[in-house]
Each structure stands twice: as structure tokens, then as C-alpha cells.
Short mmCIF file of C-alpha atoms in Angstrom, two decimals:
data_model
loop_
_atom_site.label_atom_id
_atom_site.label_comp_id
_atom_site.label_asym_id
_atom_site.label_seq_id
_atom_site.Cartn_x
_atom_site.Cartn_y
_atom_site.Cartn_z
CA UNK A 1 91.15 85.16 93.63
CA UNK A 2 87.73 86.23 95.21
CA UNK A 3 84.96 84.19 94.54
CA UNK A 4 82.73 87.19 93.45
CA UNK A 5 84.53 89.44 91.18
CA UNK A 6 83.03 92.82 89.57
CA UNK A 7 83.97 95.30 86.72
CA UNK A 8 84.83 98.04 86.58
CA UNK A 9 86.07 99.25 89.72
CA UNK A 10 85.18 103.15 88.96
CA UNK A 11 82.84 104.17 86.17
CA UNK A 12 81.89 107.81 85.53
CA UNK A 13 79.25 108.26 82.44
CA UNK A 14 77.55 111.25 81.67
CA UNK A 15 73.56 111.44 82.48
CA UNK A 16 71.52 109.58 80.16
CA UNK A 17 74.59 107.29 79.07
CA UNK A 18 73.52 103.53 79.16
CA UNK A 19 75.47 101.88 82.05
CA UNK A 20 76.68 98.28 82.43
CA UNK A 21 78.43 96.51 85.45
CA UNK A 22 79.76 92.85 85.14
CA UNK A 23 79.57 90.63 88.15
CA UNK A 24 81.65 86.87 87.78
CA UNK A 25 81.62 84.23 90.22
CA UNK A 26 83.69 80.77 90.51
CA UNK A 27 81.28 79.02 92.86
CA UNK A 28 78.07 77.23 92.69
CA UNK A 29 74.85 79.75 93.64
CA UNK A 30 71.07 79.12 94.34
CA UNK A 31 70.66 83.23 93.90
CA UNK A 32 72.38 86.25 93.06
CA UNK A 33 71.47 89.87 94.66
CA UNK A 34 72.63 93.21 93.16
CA UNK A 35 72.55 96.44 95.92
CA UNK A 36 72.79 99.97 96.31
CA UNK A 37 74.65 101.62 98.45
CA UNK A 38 74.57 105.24 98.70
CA UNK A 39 77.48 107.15 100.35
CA UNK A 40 76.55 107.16 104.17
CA UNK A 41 76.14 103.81 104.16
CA UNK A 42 72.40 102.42 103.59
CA UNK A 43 72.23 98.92 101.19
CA UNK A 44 69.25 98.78 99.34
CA UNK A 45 68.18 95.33 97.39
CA UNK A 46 67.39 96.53 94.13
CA UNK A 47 67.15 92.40 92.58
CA UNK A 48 67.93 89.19 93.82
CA UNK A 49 67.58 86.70 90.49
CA UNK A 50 68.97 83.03 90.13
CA UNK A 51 68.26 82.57 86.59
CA UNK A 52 66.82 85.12 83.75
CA UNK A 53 66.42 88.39 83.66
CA UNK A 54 64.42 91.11 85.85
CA UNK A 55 63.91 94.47 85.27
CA UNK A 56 62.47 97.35 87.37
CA UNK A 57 62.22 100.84 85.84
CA UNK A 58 65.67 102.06 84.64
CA UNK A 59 66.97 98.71 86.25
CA UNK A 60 67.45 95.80 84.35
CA UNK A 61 69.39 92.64 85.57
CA UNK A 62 70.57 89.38 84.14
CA UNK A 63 72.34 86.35 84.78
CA UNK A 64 73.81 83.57 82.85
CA UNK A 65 74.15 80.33 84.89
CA UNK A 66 76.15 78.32 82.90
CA UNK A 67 78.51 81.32 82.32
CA UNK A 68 78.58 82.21 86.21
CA UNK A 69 78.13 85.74 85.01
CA UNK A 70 75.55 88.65 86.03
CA UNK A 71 75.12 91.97 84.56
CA UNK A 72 73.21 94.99 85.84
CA UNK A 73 71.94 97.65 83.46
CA UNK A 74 70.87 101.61 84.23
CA UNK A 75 69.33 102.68 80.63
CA UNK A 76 68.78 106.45 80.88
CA UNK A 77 71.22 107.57 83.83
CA UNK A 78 71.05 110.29 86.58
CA UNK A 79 73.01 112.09 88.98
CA UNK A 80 70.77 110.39 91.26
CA UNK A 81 72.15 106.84 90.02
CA UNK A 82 75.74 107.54 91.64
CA UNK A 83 75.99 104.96 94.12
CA UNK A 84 78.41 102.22 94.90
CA UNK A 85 76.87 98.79 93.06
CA UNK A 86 77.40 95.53 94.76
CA UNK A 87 77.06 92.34 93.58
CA UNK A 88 76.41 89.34 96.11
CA UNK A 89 75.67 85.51 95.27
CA UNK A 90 74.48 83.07 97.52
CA UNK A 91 76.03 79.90 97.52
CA UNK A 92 74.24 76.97 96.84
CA UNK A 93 73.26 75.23 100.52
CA UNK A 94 74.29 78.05 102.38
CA UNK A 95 72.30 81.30 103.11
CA UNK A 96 74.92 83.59 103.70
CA UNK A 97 75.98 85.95 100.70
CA UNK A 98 79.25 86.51 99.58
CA UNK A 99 79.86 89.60 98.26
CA UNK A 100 81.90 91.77 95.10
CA UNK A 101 84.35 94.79 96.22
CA UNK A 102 81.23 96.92 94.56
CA UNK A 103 81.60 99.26 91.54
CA UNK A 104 81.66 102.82 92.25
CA UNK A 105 79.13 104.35 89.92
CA UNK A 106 79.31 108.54 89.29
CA UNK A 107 76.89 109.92 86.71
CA UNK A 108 77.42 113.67 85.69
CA UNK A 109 74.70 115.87 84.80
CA UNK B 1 59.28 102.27 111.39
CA UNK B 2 59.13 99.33 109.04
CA UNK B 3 62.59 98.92 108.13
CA UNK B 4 65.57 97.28 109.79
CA UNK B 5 66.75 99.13 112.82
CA UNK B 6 70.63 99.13 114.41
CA UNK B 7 71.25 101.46 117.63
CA UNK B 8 74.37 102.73 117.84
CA UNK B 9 74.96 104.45 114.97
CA UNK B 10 78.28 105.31 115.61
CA UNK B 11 80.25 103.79 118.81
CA UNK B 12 83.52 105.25 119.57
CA UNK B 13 85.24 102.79 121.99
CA UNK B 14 88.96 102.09 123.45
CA UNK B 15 91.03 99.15 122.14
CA UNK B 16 90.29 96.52 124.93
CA UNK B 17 86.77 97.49 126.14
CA UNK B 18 83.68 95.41 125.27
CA UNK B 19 80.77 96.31 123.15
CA UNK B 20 77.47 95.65 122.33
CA UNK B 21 75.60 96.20 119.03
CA UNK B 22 71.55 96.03 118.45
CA UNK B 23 69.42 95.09 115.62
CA UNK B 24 66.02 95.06 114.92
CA UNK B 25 65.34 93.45 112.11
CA UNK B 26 61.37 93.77 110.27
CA UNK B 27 58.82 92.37 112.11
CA UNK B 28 58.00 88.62 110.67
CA UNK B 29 61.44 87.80 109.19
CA UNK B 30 62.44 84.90 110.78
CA UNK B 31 66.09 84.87 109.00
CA UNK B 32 68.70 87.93 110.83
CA UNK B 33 72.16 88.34 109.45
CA UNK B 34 74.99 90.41 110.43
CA UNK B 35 78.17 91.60 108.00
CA UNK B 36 81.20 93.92 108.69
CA UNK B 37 82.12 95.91 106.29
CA UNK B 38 85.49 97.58 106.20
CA UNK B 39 86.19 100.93 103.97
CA UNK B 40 86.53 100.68 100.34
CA UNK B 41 85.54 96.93 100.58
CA UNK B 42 82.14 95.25 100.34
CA UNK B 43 80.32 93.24 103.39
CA UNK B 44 81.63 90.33 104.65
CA UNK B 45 79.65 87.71 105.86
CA UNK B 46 79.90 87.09 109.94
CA UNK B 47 76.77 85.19 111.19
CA UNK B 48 73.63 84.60 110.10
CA UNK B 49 70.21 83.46 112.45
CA UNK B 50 67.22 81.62 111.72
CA UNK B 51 64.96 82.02 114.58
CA UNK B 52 66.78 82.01 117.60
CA UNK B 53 69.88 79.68 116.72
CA UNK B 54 72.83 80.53 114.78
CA UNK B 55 72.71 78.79 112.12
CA UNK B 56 75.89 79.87 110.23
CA UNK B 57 78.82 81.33 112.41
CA UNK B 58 81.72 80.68 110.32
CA UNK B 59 81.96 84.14 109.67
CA UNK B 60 82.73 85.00 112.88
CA UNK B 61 86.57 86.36 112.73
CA UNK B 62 87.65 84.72 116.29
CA UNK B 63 86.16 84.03 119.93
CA UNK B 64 86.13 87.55 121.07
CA UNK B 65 83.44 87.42 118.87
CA UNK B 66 79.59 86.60 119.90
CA UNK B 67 75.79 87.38 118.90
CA UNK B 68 72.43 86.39 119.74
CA UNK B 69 69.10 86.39 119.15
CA UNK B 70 67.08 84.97 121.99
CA UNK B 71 63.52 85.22 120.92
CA UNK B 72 64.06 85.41 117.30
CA UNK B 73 63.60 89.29 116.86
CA UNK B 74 66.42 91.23 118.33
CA UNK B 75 70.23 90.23 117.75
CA UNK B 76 72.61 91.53 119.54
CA UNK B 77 76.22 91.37 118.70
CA UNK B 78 78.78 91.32 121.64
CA UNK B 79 82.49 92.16 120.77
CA UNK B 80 85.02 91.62 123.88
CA UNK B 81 88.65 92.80 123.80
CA UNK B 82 88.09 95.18 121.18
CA UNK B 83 91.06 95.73 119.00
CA UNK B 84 91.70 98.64 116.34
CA UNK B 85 91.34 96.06 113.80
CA UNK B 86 87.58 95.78 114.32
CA UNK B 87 86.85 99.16 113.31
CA UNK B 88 84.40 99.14 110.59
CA UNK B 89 80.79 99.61 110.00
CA UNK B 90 78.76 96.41 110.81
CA UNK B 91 75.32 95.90 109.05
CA UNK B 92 72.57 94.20 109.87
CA UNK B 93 70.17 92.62 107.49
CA UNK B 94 67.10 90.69 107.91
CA UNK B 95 64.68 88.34 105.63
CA UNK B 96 61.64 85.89 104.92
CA UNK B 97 63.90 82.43 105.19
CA UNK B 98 65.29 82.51 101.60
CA UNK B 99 64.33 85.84 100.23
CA UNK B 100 65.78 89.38 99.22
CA UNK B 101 67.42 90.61 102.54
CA UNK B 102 66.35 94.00 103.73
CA UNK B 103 69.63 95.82 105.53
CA UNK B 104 69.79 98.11 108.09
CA UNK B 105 71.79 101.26 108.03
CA UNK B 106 74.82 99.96 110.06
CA UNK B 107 76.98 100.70 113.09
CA UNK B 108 79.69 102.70 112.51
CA UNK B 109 82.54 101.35 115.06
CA UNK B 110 86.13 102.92 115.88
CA UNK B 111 88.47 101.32 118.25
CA UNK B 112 90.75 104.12 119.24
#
């Protein structure tokens, strides 16, 4: 079993659908980073959180500690949204990340 | 530019020769790490920097395996032996000691 596991694998929603991807993990983490990466390759950080929530524009991001579960939110979505979403924790001690399989996320106009 | 540099973007080698991958990470960040990331899976962790020592190598798949970073800005990541099992695009990332990492746009490698 991976230690960072996401869901779904695909999702395709239709723009201005509300969008939610599920990130679990069976370890112990000091932080937890959710990325963007667009086809070609680039990784953007779009929120590294260890407890709470954040939100930035569309973006909104939460995690529950004692449930060793993140999600990431995209109210409103675009065409422009369709990227692959990654979710990475950092374990606690350590500063490398471990990171999800990524959700593949296509948004039709 | 301000961002997290790698040179090659794309380095098509035989199985058996050596190569040699660059970062330059953001000016300031003391923390440099480097993931490989195979396609249709996410990054996996290889090595990770603080200054000029590794801190973290056990990511590092074997001994044909090597980086470094000898004044704490530049990395370099030296692969000997290559095999066609190293293909994949390797990313470099770098970070204020602790904070959101900033990645680069990766190497894209094929051993042919």
C-alpha cells in the first residue's frame, strides 16, 4: 500500500462544476503540499498546509490531522484547471516529500 | 530568471554512457532537492541538500547514482552506467529550509 494515496484517479467535470480530490496518508507528517502539474511537465506549489485550511482564489485546501486526510477544492472550474493534481506529505523529521500517483483533472467547457 | 533552472531539457543518451544533469535552484534557498519521475507516476524522492551536504540520500536508487552541490547553489546530478531503466524526467526543486518547494521544469532523460 503507498503511503500517500489519492482519489480519483481520472475526473472529468464540466466548467463551473465544484471539484474535490481526496488525498490519505498512513504516516506521521509535519506538512502536506498539493501541486500542479500541467502537461509538459512544470510542478507548481499551489499550498503546503499542516493543519487547517487555506484558500487562494478558486483554491481551497484542507487537512484533517487526526484523520490523516487532505482535500483540495476548485469551486467554479475552467478549462484552464485541467492539470494533473498531486498530493505530497512530508514526513515528520524528514524533509523529503513523498508523493500521491496525482489525479488527472479535465474540465470541459 | 527567478525561478528554478535545469539544463538539459531533454538528454538523449546510450544505455552505458554517463551523464550529467544541472540545477539552479532560486537564489537564497539554502535547501535543493532532486526527484525522478517516471510516466503516469508522481515524483519520487532521490536526494535532498541543505547547503552543500547531502543531507538525505536514501533516495538514491543504487551507486551508479551521485549528486552534488559544492557551494550550496548549483547541484549537479551524475548518473554512470546508464541503463534504459533510468529513463524518466528528473526534477529539481529548491526551498527556504522548511518551506513550500519551488520546482524546476525537469530533465527529460531517454536511455536508448
Amino acid at each position: 500500500k503507498n503511503e500517500v494515496e489519492q482519489s480519483p484517479q481520472n475526473l472529468t467535470a464540466q466548467e463551473g462544476e465544484f471539484i474535490t480530490i481526496n488525498c490519505s496518508y498512513s504516516v506521521g507528517i509535519s506538512a502536506l503540499h498539493w501541486l500542479q502539474q500541467h502537461p509538459g511537465g512544470g510542478i507548481v506549489s499551489l499550498f503546503m498546509l499542516s493543519s487547517g485550511k487555506k484558500k487562494h482564489g478558486r483554491l481551497i485546501a484542507t487537512i484533517n490531522i487526526q484523520e490523516k486526510h487532505s482535500s483540495l477544492h476548485i469551486t467554479a472550474s475552467h478549462p484552464r484547471d485541467s492539470a494533473v493534481y498531486i498530493c505530497a506529505v512530508r514526513q515528520g523529521g524528514s524533509e523529503k516529500l513523498v508523493f500521491g500517483k496525482g489525479t488527472k483533472l479535465t474540465v470541459n467547457p | 530568471g527567478a525561478g528554478v533552472s535545469q539544463t538539459p531539457s531533454n538528454k538523449v543518451t546510450e544505455k552505458g554512457k554517463y551523464v550529467e544533469l544541472r540545477c539552479d535552484p532560486i537564489s537564497g534557498h539554502t535547501a535543493l532537492y532532486w526527484y525522478r519521475q517516471s510516466l503516469g507516476q508522481g515524483p519520487e524522492f532521490l536526494i535532498y541538500f541543505q547547503g552543500t551536504g547531502a543531507a538525505d540520500d536514501s533516495g538514491l536508487p543504487n551507486d551508479r547514482f551521485f549528486a552534488v552541490r559544492p557551494e550550496g547553489s548549483v547541484s549537479t546530478l551524475k548518473i554512470q552506467r546508464t541503463e534504459r531503466g533510468d529513463s524518466a524526467v528528473y526534477l529539481c526543486a529548491s526551498s527556504l529550509s522548511g518551506g513550500r518547494q519551488f520546482f524546476g521544469p525537469g530533465t527529460r532523460l531517454t536511455v536508448l
